[in-house]
Amino acid sequence: MANNGEPADIKHVKSISKIWLVPFIAVCMGGWMFYHQWSNQGPLISIVFENASGLEAGKTKIKMHNVDVGEVKSIELTEDLQKVLVTARMSANSEGLLRENTEFWSVNPRISLNGISGLNTLVSGTYINMSTNLEGRSSRDFVALSAPPITPSGTPGLHVTLNSNAEFAFKEGDPVIYKGLKVGEFESIYFNFDERVVYYNTFIQAPYHKLITTNTKFWNTSGVEMDIGANGFKVKSSSIETLITNGVAFGVPEGMPQGERVNERSYFSIHESYESAAEERYKESAKFVILVDDTVRGLRVGAPVEYRGIKVGKVLEINPPNGKQHKWLDSGVAIPVVIGIQPGRVEQTDDAAGIEFINQQIKIWVENGFRASLQTGNLLTGALFVNLEQYPDAPVAQMEQFQQYSVIPSISNEFSQITEKVSAILDNINDMDLVQMSSAANQMMADISASANSMNTTADDFAETLKEMDEQQVSVKLSAALSGIAELTRGFSSGSKTNNEINDTLETLQHRLRELQPLLLELNQAPNSLIFDKSPKPYLQPGSQPNTQQGNR
């Protein structure tokens, strides 16, 4: 081909084709998606479970208030092969929820005395629930609870710790009752081996936690409470729930100030009953001993000590150890009973000054006939109580000492006094010469029989005499007798002087009987009113002077 000398048209070929824009854009989009996914994904956490029952990798969700906040990614055994390690990916907005006190637990169907839970997992499957109170440091490693918590973290209220060294025990989930309402539950139990005391971590829900004060008392209300004592037979139950499970109630006993409100975890003791809890308001007591010559069967620790029917204390101890127990079987040895008279019950200050006042007052009263005795408080059970009374006719006595206690002189109880009187009557009967009395009675019966025979003989003789009398003489005498009777009848007839006098006498007698009727009614109601004064006499305290004006009335 001939070249005509024209220059060639040279074009540069592009090294990168436009087709490469497609993979470049795809890479950019993938990188953006990867960055977006990486920047928006939540933290990776590990949770240790006792077992993996119901858990599946890639399916089991982590929820809080029924909102998905994470998902299980893998499940494997721990290094010691004893538990299960679950790795889960949380959502980005759950970063602030992962604190060291965050709790995790698996939700499964559960049936217990506290109710039925987790039934929704029969359809949706097992899931992991979590709760937190947003307190503490951030964490990524957790240990799951073996069971759902009684009170999830963050629930408003107050945590308190209760302790008990009694025989009754409680378990997790048992209710806390306030005036019949369930306001809290037992959360966990801890036994202190050094103190040998059981501690119960308990939660009181809001707003009832505002009722907890420094004077609040807790007492056992489990099941049915039965008390047989000197005050009678009592049956009491708190609620239907505590009939099935155990439980405690709380409150401020009557007569105590409300106290200051408690705002942080505090410790309280669990009392056996409301009565024992109410006793805590009387913290001080003046201690005395009474020496009992009678039996103490029916008397127990805690039995009331009363003064003229008013409770002033309680029995603290019966037969305290003093190193001489080997003499209790000897005749004439009295059994010591330690009693406590509480100043707060007799309108004194509940402190050392009140105790000193009681000690001085009892010392003065003992010199003026103050005595103690055991009385029967319940005839059905035979329960006894200590009765304090003043006996003006009692012999003068001084307070003695038994160990470190002052001794209040005692007298025999009412049953022993009745027994002594019956024994005296029986002794008098035994002292009678029954043989001589029987002989005298036989002689008397013989004399009565002879007299009866003599009367029969006399009657027969009188009958014979009547037969021998002349019938005419008898007729004349009978006519004369009838005439006398007629004359006497006329003297008593209506309108006669004798009849009028009789009528006046009868009217006077009826008037006197009407005047005596109130006296007869009063004697019927109070036979001793002729001996004793009807108006009650004022009680004379030892050492006081009688009112001469009242005595001269």
Coordinates of C-alpha atoms in Angstrom, one line a residue, residues 57-541:
A57 CA -25.7 -21.3 69.9
G58 CA -27.1 -18.8 67.4
K59 CA -30.7 -19.2 68.7
T60 CA -30.9 -18.5 72.4
K61 CA -31.5 -14.8 73.1
I62 CA -30.4 -12.7 76.1
K63 CA -33.3 -10.5 77.3
M64 CA -33.9 -7.7 79.8
H65 CA -37.5 -6.7 80.5
N66 CA -38.5 -9.0 77.5
V67 CA -36.3 -6.9 75.1
D68 CA -33.5 -8.7 73.2
V69 CA -30.1 -7.3 74.2
G70 CA -27.8 -10.2 73.1
E71 CA -27.5 -13.6 71.5
V72 CA -25.5 -16.8 72.4
K73 CA -22.7 -17.4 70.0
S74 CA -21.0 -20.5 71.3
I75 CA -21.3 -23.1 74.1
E76 CA -18.4 -25.1 75.4
L77 CA -17.2 -26.8 78.5
T78 CA -14.9 -25.1 81.0
E79 CA -11.4 -26.2 81.4
D80 CA -12.2 -28.3 84.5
L81 CA -15.1 -29.9 82.6
Q82 CA -17.4 -29.1 85.6
K83 CA -19.5 -26.3 84.1
V84 CA -20.5 -24.7 80.8
L85 CA -19.0 -21.6 79.3
V86 CA -21.4 -19.6 77.1
T87 CA -20.0 -16.8 74.8
A88 CA -22.6 -14.2 73.9
R89 CA -22.6 -11.1 71.7
M90 CA -24.4 -8.1 73.3
S91 CA -26.0 -5.3 71.4
A92 CA -24.2 -2.0 71.1
N93 CA -26.6 -0.1 73.4
S94 CA -26.1 -2.6 76.3
E95 CA -22.5 -1.5 77.0
G96 CA -23.6 0.4 80.2
L97 CA -25.6 -2.6 81.5
L98 CA -22.6 -4.9 81.9
R99 CA -21.5 -4.2 85.5
E100 CA -19.9 -6.5 88.0
N101 CA -23.2 -7.0 89.9
T102 CA -25.2 -7.8 86.7
E103 CA -27.0 -11.1 87.1
F104 CA -27.8 -13.7 84.4
W105 CA -30.0 -16.8 84.7
S106 CA -31.7 -19.1 82.3
V107 CA -35.5 -19.0 82.2
N108 CA -37.3 -22.4 82.2
P109 CA -40.7 -23.5 83.4
R110 CA -40.6 -23.8 87.2
I111 CA -43.1 -24.9 89.8
S112 CA -42.6 -24.2 93.5
L113 CA -44.4 -23.2 96.6
N114 CA -43.9 -19.6 95.6
G115 CA -45.8 -20.0 92.3
I116 CA -45.4 -21.1 88.7
S117 CA -43.0 -19.2 86.3
G118 CA -41.5 -19.5 82.9
L119 CA -44.5 -21.0 81.1
N120 CA -43.9 -18.8 78.1
T121 CA -40.7 -20.7 77.3
L122 CA -42.9 -23.7 76.4
V123 CA -43.6 -21.9 73.1
S124 CA -40.6 -19.5 72.6
G125 CA -37.9 -21.7 74.1
T126 CA -35.4 -21.1 76.8
Y127 CA -33.8 -17.7 77.0
I128 CA -31.3 -16.0 79.3
N129 CA -32.6 -13.1 81.4
M130 CA -30.5 -10.4 83.0
S131 CA -30.9 -7.6 85.5
T132 CA -28.6 -4.9 86.8
N133 CA -28.7 -1.8 89.0
L134 CA -26.1 0.2 87.0
E135 CA -23.7 0.2 90.0
G136 CA -20.2 -1.1 90.2
R137 CA -17.3 -1.4 87.7
S138 CA -17.7 -2.6 84.1
S139 CA -17.2 -6.4 83.5
R140 CA -17.2 -8.9 80.7
D141 CA -17.1 -12.2 82.7
F142 CA -20.1 -13.4 84.7
V143 CA -21.3 -16.4 86.6
A144 CA -25.0 -17.2 86.1
L145 CA -27.4 -17.8 88.9
S146 CA -28.7 -21.4 89.4
A147 CA -32.2 -20.1 89.8
P148 CA -34.0 -16.8 89.1
P149 CA -33.3 -14.2 91.8
I150 CA -36.0 -13.5 94.4
T151 CA -35.5 -9.8 93.9
P152 CA -34.0 -8.7 90.6
S153 CA -31.2 -6.0 90.8
G154 CA -32.5 -2.5 90.6
T155 CA -35.8 -3.2 92.3
P156 CA -36.6 -0.2 94.6
G157 CA -36.7 -1.1 98.3
L158 CA -34.4 -1.9 101.3
H159 CA -32.1 -4.9 102.0
V160 CA -32.0 -6.0 105.7
T161 CA -30.3 -8.9 107.4
L162 CA -32.3 -11.0 109.9
N163 CA -30.7 -13.4 112.3
S164 CA -32.0 -16.3 114.4
N165 CA -30.5 -18.8 116.8
A166 CA -33.9 -20.5 117.5
E167 CA -35.1 -23.8 116.1
F168 CA -37.4 -22.4 113.5
A169 CA -35.8 -21.9 110.0
F170 CA -36.7 -20.2 106.7
K171 CA -35.8 -20.7 103.1
E172 CA -35.4 -18.5 100.1
G173 CA -38.7 -17.0 98.9
D174 CA -40.5 -17.1 102.2
P175 CA -42.6 -14.0 102.7
V176 CA -42.2 -11.0 104.9
I177 CA -45.7 -9.9 106.2
Y178 CA -46.8 -6.5 107.4
K179 CA -50.4 -6.5 108.8
G180 CA -51.4 -9.4 106.5
L181 CA -49.7 -7.9 103.3
K182 CA -46.7 -9.5 101.7
V183 CA -44.1 -6.8 101.4
G184 CA -40.9 -8.7 101.0
E185 CA -39.1 -12.0 100.7
F186 CA -36.1 -13.9 102.0
E187 CA -33.3 -13.7 99.4
S188 CA -30.4 -15.8 100.6
I189 CA -29.3 -17.8 103.7
Y190 CA -25.9 -17.8 105.4
F191 CA -24.9 -19.9 108.5
N192 CA -22.1 -18.5 110.6
F193 CA -20.2 -21.5 112.0
D194 CA -18.3 -19.3 114.5
E195 CA -21.3 -17.7 116.0
R196 CA -23.6 -20.6 115.2
V197 CA -26.3 -18.2 114.0
V198 CA -28.3 -18.3 110.8
Y199 CA -28.4 -15.0 108.8
Y200 CA -31.1 -14.2 106.3
N201 CA -30.7 -11.6 103.6
T202 CA -34.1 -10.1 103.2
F203 CA -35.6 -7.5 100.8
I204 CA -38.4 -5.2 101.7
Q205 CA -40.2 -3.7 98.7
A206 CA -40.9 0.0 98.2
P207 CA -42.8 1.8 99.6
Y208 CA -43.0 -0.5 102.6
H209 CA -39.3 -0.2 103.2
K210 CA -40.1 3.3 104.7
L211 CA -41.7 1.4 107.7
I212 CA -38.4 0.0 108.8
T213 CA -37.1 2.0 111.8
T214 CA -34.6 1.5 114.6
N215 CA -37.4 0.2 116.9
T216 CA -38.9 -2.2 114.3
K217 CA -39.2 -5.8 115.5
F218 CA -39.4 -9.0 113.5
W219 CA -41.2 -12.1 114.7
N220 CA -42.0 -15.6 113.5
T221 CA -45.5 -16.2 112.0
S222 CA -45.0 -19.6 110.5
G223 CA -48.0 -21.9 110.4
V224 CA -50.5 -21.9 113.3
E225 CA -49.3 -20.5 116.7
M226 CA -50.7 -22.2 119.7
D227 CA -49.9 -21.1 123.2
I228 CA -51.1 -22.8 126.4
G229 CA -50.0 -20.9 129.5
A230 CA -51.1 -19.1 132.6
N231 CA -53.2 -16.7 130.5
G232 CA -55.2 -19.5 128.8
F233 CA -55.2 -21.2 125.4
K234 CA -54.5 -19.1 122.3
V235 CA -54.6 -20.1 118.6
K236 CA -53.3 -17.5 116.1
S237 CA -52.4 -17.5 112.3
S238 CA -51.0 -14.8 110.2
S239 CA -52.1 -15.6 106.6
I240 CA -52.9 -18.5 104.3
E241 CA -49.5 -18.3 102.7
T242 CA -47.7 -18.7 106.0
L243 CA -49.8 -21.8 106.7
I244 CA -48.1 -23.5 103.8
T245 CA -44.7 -21.9 104.1
N246 CA -42.8 -20.1 106.8
G247 CA -42.7 -16.3 107.2
V248 CA -42.0 -13.4 109.4
A249 CA -43.9 -10.2 110.3
F250 CA -42.6 -6.9 111.5
G251 CA -43.8 -3.7 113.1
V252 CA -43.2 -1.5 116.1
P253 CA -44.8 -3.0 119.2
E254 CA -47.5 -1.0 121.0
G255 CA -46.2 1.4 123.5
M256 CA -42.8 1.9 121.8
P257 CA -41.8 5.1 119.9
Q258 CA -41.5 4.7 116.1
G259 CA -37.8 5.4 116.1
E260 CA -35.7 6.8 113.3
R261 CA -36.1 5.5 109.7
V262 CA -33.5 3.1 108.4
N263 CA -32.0 3.9 105.0
E264 CA -29.3 1.3 104.7
R265 CA -28.8 -2.4 105.4
S266 CA -29.3 -3.1 109.1
Y267 CA -29.4 -6.2 111.3
F268 CA -32.5 -7.4 113.2
S269 CA -33.3 -10.4 115.3
I270 CA -36.3 -12.7 114.7
H271 CA -38.3 -13.3 117.8
E272 CA -40.5 -16.3 118.5
S273 CA -43.7 -14.4 118.7
Y274 CA -45.2 -10.9 118.9
E275 CA -45.3 -11.1 122.7
S276 CA -41.6 -11.9 123.0
A277 CA -40.9 -9.1 120.5
A278 CA -43.0 -6.6 122.5
E279 CA -41.0 -7.6 125.7
E280 CA -38.0 -6.0 124.1
R281 CA -39.3 -2.5 125.0
Y282 CA -38.6 -3.4 128.6
K283 CA -34.9 -3.8 128.6
E284 CA -34.1 -3.5 132.3
S285 CA -35.5 -5.5 135.2
A286 CA -34.8 -5.7 139.0
K287 CA -34.1 -9.4 139.8
F288 CA -35.3 -11.1 142.9
V289 CA -35.6 -14.7 144.2
I290 CA -38.5 -16.4 145.8
L291 CA -38.0 -19.7 147.6
V292 CA -40.8 -22.1 146.9
D293 CA -41.6 -24.9 149.4
D294 CA -44.4 -26.2 147.1
T295 CA -44.1 -27.9 143.7
V296 CA -43.0 -25.7 140.7
R297 CA -44.7 -28.1 138.2
G298 CA -46.6 -25.9 135.8
L299 CA -44.3 -22.9 136.2
R300 CA -42.2 -22.1 133.2
V301 CA -39.6 -19.4 132.2
G302 CA -41.5 -16.4 130.9
A303 CA -44.5 -16.9 133.1
P304 CA -46.0 -13.6 134.2
V305 CA -45.3 -12.0 137.6
E306 CA -48.3 -10.0 138.7
Y307 CA -49.1 -7.6 141.4
R308 CA -52.8 -7.5 142.3
G309 CA -53.6 -8.8 138.7
I310 CA -51.3 -6.4 136.8
K311 CA -48.3 -7.8 135.1
V312 CA -45.1 -6.3 136.4
G313 CA -42.5 -8.7 135.3
K314 CA -41.8 -12.3 134.3
V315 CA -40.0 -15.5 135.5
L316 CA -36.4 -15.4 134.4
E317 CA -35.1 -18.7 135.7
I318 CA -36.2 -21.8 137.7
N319 CA -33.8 -23.6 140.0
P320 CA -30.6 -21.7 138.9
P321 CA -27.4 -23.6 139.3
N322 CA -25.6 -22.9 142.6
G323 CA -23.4 -25.9 143.2
K324 CA -25.9 -27.4 145.7
Q325 CA -28.2 -29.4 143.5
H326 CA -27.5 -32.6 145.4
K327 CA -29.6 -31.2 148.3
W328 CA -32.8 -30.8 146.3
L329 CA -33.9 -34.2 147.3
D330 CA -33.5 -33.4 151.0
S331 CA -36.7 -32.7 152.8
G332 CA -37.5 -29.0 153.6
V333 CA -35.3 -27.6 150.8
A334 CA -37.0 -24.7 149.0
I335 CA -36.6 -24.3 145.2
P336 CA -35.3 -20.9 144.1
V337 CA -37.1 -19.1 141.3
V338 CA -35.6 -16.0 139.8
I339 CA -38.1 -13.3 138.8
G340 CA -37.6 -9.9 137.2
I341 CA -39.7 -6.8 138.0
Q342 CA -39.5 -4.4 135.1
P343 CA -39.4 -0.7 136.0
G344 CA -41.0 0.3 132.7
R345 CA -44.2 -1.7 133.7
V346 CA -44.6 0.2 136.9
E347 CA -44.2 3.7 135.5
Q348 CA -40.6 4.1 136.2
T349 CA -37.6 4.9 134.0
D350 CA -36.2 1.9 132.2
D351 CA -32.7 2.3 133.5
A352 CA -30.5 1.9 136.5
A353 CA -32.4 4.6 138.4
G354 CA -35.7 2.6 137.9
I355 CA -34.0 -0.6 139.1
E356 CA -32.8 1.1 142.3
F357 CA -36.3 2.5 143.0
I358 CA -37.8 -1.0 142.7
N359 CA -35.2 -2.4 145.0
Q360 CA -35.8 0.2 147.7
Q361 CA -39.6 0.0 147.4
I362 CA -39.6 -3.8 147.6
K363 CA -37.4 -3.7 150.7
I364 CA -39.9 -1.4 152.4
W365 CA -42.9 -3.5 151.3
V366 CA -41.4 -6.7 152.6
E367 CA -41.2 -5.3 156.1
N368 CA -44.9 -4.5 155.8
G369 CA -46.2 -7.8 154.7
F370 CA -45.2 -8.0 151.0
R371 CA -45.2 -11.7 150.0
A372 CA -45.0 -13.8 146.9
S373 CA -46.9 -17.0 146.0
L374 CA -47.5 -19.3 143.1
Q375 CA -51.1 -19.1 141.8
T376 CA -52.9 -21.2 139.2
G377 CA -53.5 -19.2 136.1
N378 CA -55.2 -22.0 134.1
L379 CA -57.1 -24.8 135.7
L380 CA -57.2 -26.7 132.4
T381 CA -53.4 -26.8 131.9
G382 CA -52.2 -26.3 135.5
A383 CA -50.0 -23.4 134.4
L384 CA -48.7 -21.2 137.3
F385 CA -47.7 -17.6 137.7
V386 CA -46.1 -15.6 140.4
N387 CA -48.5 -13.4 142.4
L388 CA -47.2 -10.6 144.5
E389 CA -49.5 -9.3 147.3
Q390 CA -49.5 -7.5 150.5
Y391 CA -50.6 -9.3 153.7
P392 CA -50.9 -6.9 156.6
D393 CA -51.3 -9.8 159.1
A394 CA -48.1 -11.5 157.9
P395 CA -45.3 -11.8 160.4
V396 CA -42.5 -9.2 160.2
A397 CA -39.7 -10.4 157.9
Q398 CA -36.5 -9.0 156.5
M399 CA -35.1 -9.6 153.0
E400 CA -32.4 -12.2 152.9
Q401 CA -29.8 -13.0 150.2
F402 CA -29.6 -15.9 147.8
Q403 CA -26.4 -15.8 145.8
Q404 CA -26.5 -12.2 144.4
Y405 CA -30.3 -11.8 144.6
S406 CA -32.5 -10.5 147.3
V407 CA -35.2 -12.9 148.5
I408 CA -38.9 -11.9 148.6
P409 CA -40.6 -14.1 151.3
S410 CA -43.2 -16.5 150.0
I411 CA -46.3 -18.1 151.3
S412 CA -48.1 -21.3 150.3
N413 CA -50.4 -21.1 147.3
E414 CA -54.1 -21.4 147.5
F415 CA -54.1 -25.1 146.6
S416 CA -51.7 -25.9 149.3
Q417 CA -53.8 -24.0 151.8
I418 CA -56.9 -26.0 150.8
T419 CA -54.9 -29.2 151.1
E420 CA -53.7 -28.3 154.6
K421 CA -57.3 -27.6 155.7
V422 CA -58.6 -30.9 154.2
S423 CA -55.7 -32.7 155.9
A424 CA -56.6 -31.1 159.3
I425 CA -60.3 -32.2 158.9
L426 CA -59.2 -35.7 158.1
D427 CA -56.8 -35.7 161.1
N428 CA -59.7 -34.7 163.4
I429 CA -61.8 -37.5 162.0
N430 CA -59.0 -40.0 162.5
D431 CA -58.7 -38.8 166.1
M432 CA -62.4 -39.6 166.9
D433 CA -63.1 -42.8 169.0
L434 CA -65.5 -44.4 166.5
V435 CA -66.0 -47.6 168.7
Q436 CA -67.2 -45.6 171.6
M437 CA -69.5 -43.5 169.4
S438 CA -70.9 -46.7 167.9
S439 CA -71.6 -48.1 171.4
A440 CA -73.3 -44.9 172.5
A441 CA -75.4 -44.9 169.3
N442 CA -76.5 -48.5 170.0
Q443 CA -77.5 -47.7 173.5
M444 CA -79.5 -44.7 172.3
M445 CA -81.4 -46.8 169.8
A446 CA -82.2 -49.3 172.6
D447 CA -83.5 -46.5 174.8
I448 CA -85.7 -45.2 171.9
S449 CA -87.1 -48.8 171.3
A450 CA -88.0 -49.1 175.0
S451 CA -89.7 -45.7 175.0
A452 CA -91.7 -46.7 171.9
N453 CA -92.9 -49.9 173.6
S454 CA -93.9 -47.9 176.7
M455 CA -95.9 -45.5 174.5
N456 CA -97.7 -48.4 172.9
T457 CA -98.7 -49.8 176.3
T458 CA -100.0 -46.4 177.4
A459 CA -102.1 -46.1 174.3
D460 CA -103.7 -49.4 174.9
D461 CA -104.6 -48.5 178.5
F462 CA -106.1 -45.2 177.3
A463 CA -108.3 -47.0 174.8
E464 CA -109.6 -49.3 177.5
T465 CA -110.4 -46.3 179.7
L466 CA -112.5 -44.7 176.9
K467 CA -114.5 -47.9 176.5
E468 CA -115.3 -47.9 180.2
M469 CA -116.7 -44.4 180.2
D470 CA -120.4 -43.9 180.3
E471 CA -121.8 -42.9 176.9
Q472 CA -124.2 -40.4 178.5
Q473 CA -121.5 -38.7 180.5
V474 CA -119.5 -38.4 177.3
S475 CA -122.5 -36.9 175.5
V476 CA -123.1 -34.3 178.2
K477 CA -119.5 -33.4 178.3
L478 CA -119.4 -33.2 174.5
S479 CA -122.5 -30.9 174.4
A480 CA -120.8 -28.6 176.9
A481 CA -117.6 -28.6 174.8
L482 CA -119.6 -27.7 171.7
S483 CA -121.4 -24.8 173.5
G484 CA -118.0 -23.4 174.5
I485 CA -116.8 -23.7 171.0
A486 CA -119.8 -21.8 169.7
E487 CA -119.3 -19.0 172.3
L488 CA -115.6 -18.8 171.2
T489 CA -116.7 -18.6 167.5
R490 CA -119.0 -15.7 168.3
G491 CA -116.1 -13.9 169.9
F492 CA -114.1 -14.2 166.6
S493 CA -117.0 -13.4 164.3
S494 CA -116.9 -10.4 161.9
G495 CA -117.4 -7.1 163.7
S496 CA -116.4 -8.4 167.1
K497 CA -113.7 -6.7 169.1
T498 CA -111.4 -9.8 168.9
N499 CA -111.8 -10.0 165.1
N500 CA -110.9 -6.3 164.7
E501 CA -107.8 -6.7 166.9
I502 CA -106.7 -9.7 164.8
N503 CA -107.2 -7.8 161.6
D504 CA -105.1 -4.8 162.9
T505 CA -102.4 -7.2 164.0
L506 CA -102.3 -8.9 160.5
E507 CA -102.1 -5.5 158.8
T508 CA -99.2 -4.4 161.0
L509 CA -97.4 -7.7 160.4
Q510 CA -97.8 -7.3 156.6
H511 CA -96.4 -3.7 156.8
R512 CA -93.4 -5.0 158.7
L513 CA -92.8 -7.8 156.2
R514 CA -92.8 -5.2 153.3
E515 CA -90.2 -3.2 155.2
L516 CA -88.0 -6.3 155.7
Q517 CA -88.2 -7.3 152.0
P518 CA -85.1 -5.1 150.8
L519 CA -83.1 -6.5 153.7
L520 CA -84.0 -10.0 152.7
L521 CA -83.1 -9.3 149.1
E522 CA -79.7 -7.9 150.1
L523 CA -79.0 -10.9 152.4
N524 CA -79.9 -13.2 149.5
Q525 CA -77.4 -11.4 147.2
A526 CA -74.6 -10.7 149.7
P527 CA -75.0 -12.8 152.9
N528 CA -71.9 -11.2 154.4
S529 CA -73.2 -7.7 154.2
L530 CA -74.4 -7.8 157.9
I531 CA -70.7 -8.5 158.9
F532 CA -68.7 -6.5 156.4
D533 CA -69.2 -3.0 155.2
K534 CA -70.8 -2.7 151.8
S535 CA -68.6 0.2 150.6
P536 CA -65.1 -1.0 149.5
K537 CA -62.4 0.3 151.8
P538 CA -59.6 2.1 150.2
Y539 CA -56.4 0.1 149.8
L540 CA -53.9 1.0 152.5
Q541 CA -50.3 1.0 151.3

